[in-house]
PDB file of C-alpha atoms and ligand atoms in Angstrom:
ATOM      1  CA  UNK A 268      -8.001  -6.577  -5.614  1.00  0.00           C
ATOM      2  CA  UNK A 269      -9.149  -2.943  -5.253  1.00  0.00           C
ATOM      3  CA  UNK A 270      -9.922  -2.981  -1.576  1.00  0.00           C
ATOM      4  CA  UNK A 271      -8.748   0.272   0.083  1.00  0.00           C
ATOM      5  CA  UNK A 272      -7.724  -1.500   3.378  1.00  0.00           C
ATOM      6  CA  UNK A 273      -5.959  -4.319   1.537  1.00  0.00           C
ATOM      7  CA  UNK A 274      -3.892  -1.622  -0.146  1.00  0.00           C
ATOM      8  CA  UNK A 275      -3.062   0.018   3.156  1.00  0.00           C
ATOM      9  CA  UNK A 276      -2.252  -3.497   4.601  1.00  0.00           C
ATOM     10  CA  UNK A 277       0.110  -4.125   1.590  1.00  0.00           C
ATOM     11  CA  UNK A 278       1.630  -0.676   2.030  1.00  0.00           C
ATOM     12  CA  UNK A 279       0.580   0.333  -1.489  1.00  0.00           C
ATOM     13  CA  UNK A 280      -0.887   3.437   0.140  1.00  0.00           C
ATOM     14  CA  UNK A 281       1.612   5.166   2.400  1.00  0.00           C
ATOM     15  CA  UNK A 282       0.232   4.876   5.995  1.00  0.00           C
ATOM     16  CA  UNK A 283       1.729   5.285   9.425  1.00  0.00           C
ATOM     17  CA  UNK A 284       0.967   2.018  11.320  1.00  0.00           C
ATOM     18  CA  UNK A 285       0.413   2.696  14.983  1.00  0.00           C
ATOM     19  CA  UNK A 286       0.471  -1.008  15.711  1.00  0.00           C
ATOM     20  CA  UNK A 287       1.254  -4.166  13.734  1.00  0.00           C
ATOM     21  CA  UNK A 288       1.865  -7.841  14.064  1.00  0.00           C
ATOM     22  CA  UNK A 289       1.518 -10.791  11.737  1.00  0.00           C
ATOM     23  CA  UNK A 290      -2.310 -10.687  11.909  1.00  0.00           C
ATOM     24  CA  UNK A 291      -3.543  -7.119  12.323  1.00  0.00           C
ATOM     25  CA  UNK A 292      -2.545  -3.535  11.933  1.00  0.00           C
ATOM     26  CA  UNK A 293      -3.693  -0.115  13.115  1.00  0.00           C
ATOM     27  CA  UNK A 294      -3.750   3.372  11.688  1.00  0.00           C
ATOM     28  CA  UNK A 295      -5.518   6.789  12.177  1.00  0.00           C
ATOM     29  CA  UNK A 296      -8.983   7.128  10.666  1.00  0.00           C
ATOM     30  CA  UNK A 297      -8.884   9.763   7.911  1.00  0.00           C
ATOM     31  CA  UNK A 298     -12.074  11.553   9.308  1.00  0.00           C
ATOM     32  CA  UNK A 299     -11.646  11.277  13.123  1.00  0.00           C
ATOM     33  CA  UNK A 300     -14.801  11.279  15.272  1.00  0.00           C
ATOM     34  CA  UNK A 301     -12.931  11.644  18.530  1.00  0.00           C
ATOM     35  CA  UNK A 302      -9.558  13.107  19.640  1.00  0.00           C
ATOM     36  CA  UNK A 303      -8.248   9.581  19.140  1.00  0.00           C
ATOM     37  CA  UNK A 304      -9.869   7.466  16.358  1.00  0.00           C
ATOM     38  CA  UNK A 305      -7.948   4.487  15.232  1.00  0.00           C
ATOM     39  CA  UNK A 306      -8.928   1.683  12.767  1.00  0.00           C
ATOM     40  CA  UNK A 307      -7.638  -1.774  13.445  1.00  0.00           C
ATOM     41  CA  UNK A 308      -7.832  -4.257  10.566  1.00  0.00           C
ATOM     42  CA  UNK A 309      -6.750  -7.834   9.789  1.00  0.00           C
ATOM     43  CA  UNK A 310      -4.139  -8.223   7.113  1.00  0.00           C
ATOM     44  CA  UNK A 311      -6.437 -10.823   5.511  1.00  0.00           C
ATOM     45  CA  UNK A 312      -9.365  -9.625   3.593  1.00  0.00           C
ATOM     46  CA  UNK A 313     -12.759 -10.265   5.192  1.00  0.00           C
ATOM     47  CA  UNK A 314     -15.469  -8.141   3.691  1.00  0.00           C
ATOM     48  CA  UNK A 315     -17.838  -7.847   6.675  1.00  0.00           C
ATOM     49  CA  UNK A 316     -18.540  -9.392   9.989  1.00  0.00           C
ATOM     50  CA  UNK A 317     -21.042 -11.651   8.191  1.00  0.00           C
ATOM     51  CA  UNK A 318     -18.129 -13.226   6.350  1.00  0.00           C
ATOM     52  CA  UNK A 319     -16.260 -14.218   9.564  1.00  0.00           C
ATOM     53  CA  UNK A 320     -16.055 -17.938  10.147  1.00  0.00           C
ATOM     54  CA  UNK A 321     -14.545 -20.299  12.772  1.00  0.00           C
ATOM     55  CA  UNK A 322     -11.279 -20.202  10.866  1.00  0.00           C
ATOM     56  CA  UNK A 323     -11.032 -16.411  11.124  1.00  0.00           C
ATOM     57  CA  UNK A 324     -12.660 -15.665  14.372  1.00  0.00           C
ATOM     58  CA  UNK A 325      -9.359 -15.382  16.208  1.00  0.00           C
ATOM     59  CA  UNK A 326      -8.783 -12.180  14.293  1.00  0.00           C
ATOM     60  CA  UNK A 327     -11.446 -10.458  16.392  1.00  0.00           C
ATOM     61  CA  UNK A 328      -9.379 -11.227  19.419  1.00  0.00           C
ATOM     62  CA  UNK A 329      -6.267 -10.018  17.754  1.00  0.00           C
ATOM     63  CA  UNK A 330      -8.026  -6.785  17.052  1.00  0.00           C
ATOM     64  CA  UNK A 331      -9.211  -6.411  20.589  1.00  0.00           C
ATOM     65  CA  UNK A 332      -5.770  -6.963  21.944  1.00  0.00           C
ATOM     66  CA  UNK A 333      -4.422  -4.350  19.555  1.00  0.00           C
ATOM     67  CA  UNK A 334      -7.148  -1.920  20.753  1.00  0.00           C
ATOM     68  CA  UNK A 335      -6.402  -2.262  24.418  1.00  0.00           C
ATOM     69  CA  UNK A 336      -2.683  -2.096  23.801  1.00  0.00           C
ATOM     70  CA  UNK A 337      -3.140   1.052  21.862  1.00  0.00           C
ATOM     71  CA  UNK A 338      -5.405   2.556  24.508  1.00  0.00           C
ATOM     72  CA  UNK A 339      -2.803   1.913  27.066  1.00  0.00           C
ATOM     73  CA  UNK A 340       0.086   3.315  25.046  1.00  0.00           C
ATOM     74  CA  UNK A 341      -2.039   6.467  24.182  1.00  0.00           C
ATOM     75  CA  UNK A 342      -3.078   7.020  27.703  1.00  0.00           C
ATOM     76  CA  UNK A 343      -6.722   6.622  27.730  1.00  0.00           C
ATOM     77  CA  UNK A 344      -7.130   3.064  28.979  1.00  0.00           C
ATOM     78  CA  UNK A 345      -8.088   4.156  32.394  1.00  0.00           C
ATOM     79  CA  UNK A 346     -10.381   7.037  31.406  1.00  0.00           C
ATOM     80  CA  UNK A 347     -12.199   4.753  28.969  1.00  0.00           C
ATOM     81  CA  UNK A 348     -12.810   4.256  25.320  1.00  0.00           C
ATOM     82  CA  UNK A 349     -15.044   2.568  22.804  1.00  0.00           C
ATOM     83  CA  UNK A 350     -14.528  -0.192  20.282  1.00  0.00           C
ATOM     84  CA  UNK A 351     -17.115  -0.949  17.548  1.00  0.00           C
ATOM     85  CA  UNK A 352     -17.635  -2.578  14.206  1.00  0.00           C
ATOM     86  CA  UNK A 353     -20.154  -1.459  11.688  1.00  0.00           C
ATOM     87  CA  UNK A 354     -21.741  -4.220   9.469  1.00  0.00           C
ATOM     88  CA  UNK A 355     -23.438  -3.569   6.053  1.00  0.00           C
ATOM     89  CA  UNK A 356     -25.780  -0.672   5.287  1.00  0.00           C
ATOM     90  CA  UNK A 357     -27.864  -0.270   8.256  1.00  0.00           C
ATOM     91  CA  UNK A 358     -24.747  -0.738  10.480  1.00  0.00           C
ATOM     92  CA  UNK A 359     -23.054   2.187   8.636  1.00  0.00           C
ATOM     93  CA  UNK A 360     -20.365   0.226   7.056  1.00  0.00           C
ATOM     94  CA  UNK A 361     -18.683   2.084   4.223  1.00  0.00           C
ATOM     95  CA  UNK A 362     -15.406   0.106   3.750  1.00  0.00           C
ATOM     96  CA  UNK A 363     -15.899  -3.564   3.030  1.00  0.00           C
ATOM     97  CA  UNK A 364     -12.791  -4.940   4.812  1.00  0.00           C
ATOM     98  CA  UNK A 365     -13.568  -5.534   8.479  1.00  0.00           C
ATOM     99  CA  UNK A 366     -12.148  -2.958  10.859  1.00  0.00           C
ATOM    100  CA  UNK A 367     -12.493  -2.208  14.537  1.00  0.00           C
ATOM    101  CA  UNK A 368     -12.940   1.476  15.385  1.00  0.00           C
ATOM    102  CA  UNK A 369     -11.013   2.512  18.474  1.00  0.00           C
ATOM    103  CA  UNK A 370     -12.367   5.867  19.817  1.00  0.00           C
ATOM    104  CA  UNK A 371     -10.822   7.694  22.798  1.00  0.00           C
ATOM    105  CA  UNK A 372      -9.973  11.042  24.303  1.00  0.00           C
ATOM    106  CA  UNK A 373     -13.520  12.158  24.988  1.00  0.00           C
ATOM    107  CA  UNK A 374     -16.670  10.980  26.768  1.00  0.00           C
ATOM    108  CA  UNK A 375     -18.751   8.745  24.488  1.00  0.00           C
ATOM    109  CA  UNK A 376     -22.526   8.963  24.308  1.00  0.00           C
ATOM    110  CA  UNK A 377     -25.159   6.239  24.555  1.00  0.00           C
ATOM    111  CA  UNK A 378     -27.146   5.242  22.517  1.00  0.00           C
ATOM    112  CA  UNK A 379     -24.974   5.805  19.479  1.00  0.00           C
ATOM    113  CA  UNK A 380     -26.601   7.529  16.569  1.00  0.00           C
TER     114      UNK A 380
HETATM  115  P1  LIG B 682     -17.039   2.158   8.336  1.00  0.00           P
HETATM  116  O1  LIG B 682     -18.055   3.363   8.099  1.00  0.00           O
HETATM  117  O2  LIG B 682     -16.940   1.248   7.241  1.00  0.00           O
HETATM  118  O3  LIG B 682     -17.339   1.487   9.633  1.00  0.00           O
HETATM  119  O4  LIG B 682     -15.685   2.881   8.639  1.00  0.00           O
HETATM  120  C1  LIG B 682     -14.789   3.312   7.533  1.00  0.00           C
HETATM  121  C2  LIG B 682     -13.855   4.270   8.103  1.00  0.00           C
HETATM  122  O5  LIG B 682     -12.766   4.343   7.225  1.00  0.00           O
HETATM  123  C3  LIG B 682     -14.472   5.672   8.231  1.00  0.00           C
HETATM  124  O6  LIG B 682     -14.403   6.048   9.569  1.00  0.00           O
HETATM  125  C4  LIG B 682     -13.602   6.527   7.241  1.00  0.00           C
HETATM  126  O7  LIG B 682     -13.292   7.771   7.817  1.00  0.00           O
HETATM  127  C5  LIG B 682     -12.316   5.736   7.145  1.00  0.00           C
HETATM  128  N1  LIG B 682     -11.587   5.944   5.949  1.00  0.00           N
HETATM  129  C6  LIG B 682     -12.084   5.900   4.672  1.00  0.00           C
HETATM  130  N2  LIG B 682     -11.202   6.147   3.719  1.00  0.00           N
HETATM  131  C7  LIG B 682     -10.059   6.081   4.390  1.00  0.00           C
HETATM  132  C8  LIG B 682      -8.694   6.218   4.036  1.00  0.00           C
HETATM  133  O8  LIG B 682      -8.324   6.327   2.766  1.00  0.00           O
HETATM  134  N3  LIG B 682      -7.721   6.262   5.059  1.00  0.00           N
HETATM  135  C9  LIG B 682      -7.979   6.178   6.276  1.00  0.00           C
HETATM  136  N4  LIG B 682      -7.006   6.198   7.216  1.00  0.00           N
HETATM  137  N5  LIG B 682      -9.222   6.024   6.656  1.00  0.00           N
HETATM  138  C10 LIG B 682     -10.286   5.976   5.788  1.00  0.00           C
HETATM  139 ZN1  LIG B 683      -9.453  -5.886   1.947  1.00  0.00          ZN
END
């Protein structure tokens, strides 16, 4: 399979993991939109949120736990941060392997663009 994030998950592309367990892993976004911009992905390939099912929904919880753990370790849990997932074209999704964006280290704006 030619999925970029599957390759990262299988360590076929050298990547520093900031967090990993049997279900999910995290690494720096290559084009950071905040002082801290981390991507959290499931090891298992799921193309978009539309493809999530009852058998895989626990992975969203695993990603959220990874996000709050990283925010704490990186020192911005108290000041605040944002997690988000883009879905399909209008949502701004460009990599079709679900991922949670974790953004921290600056004040976020609302509404997002
Ligand atoms: P999306 O637009 O699908 O929500 O987010 C995809 C994210 O993946 C983007 O923020 C983009 O910068 C990031 N990205 C794309 N290619 C790579 C890559 O090869 N390595 C890493 N670490 N991030 C990538
Ligand atoms: Zn994949």
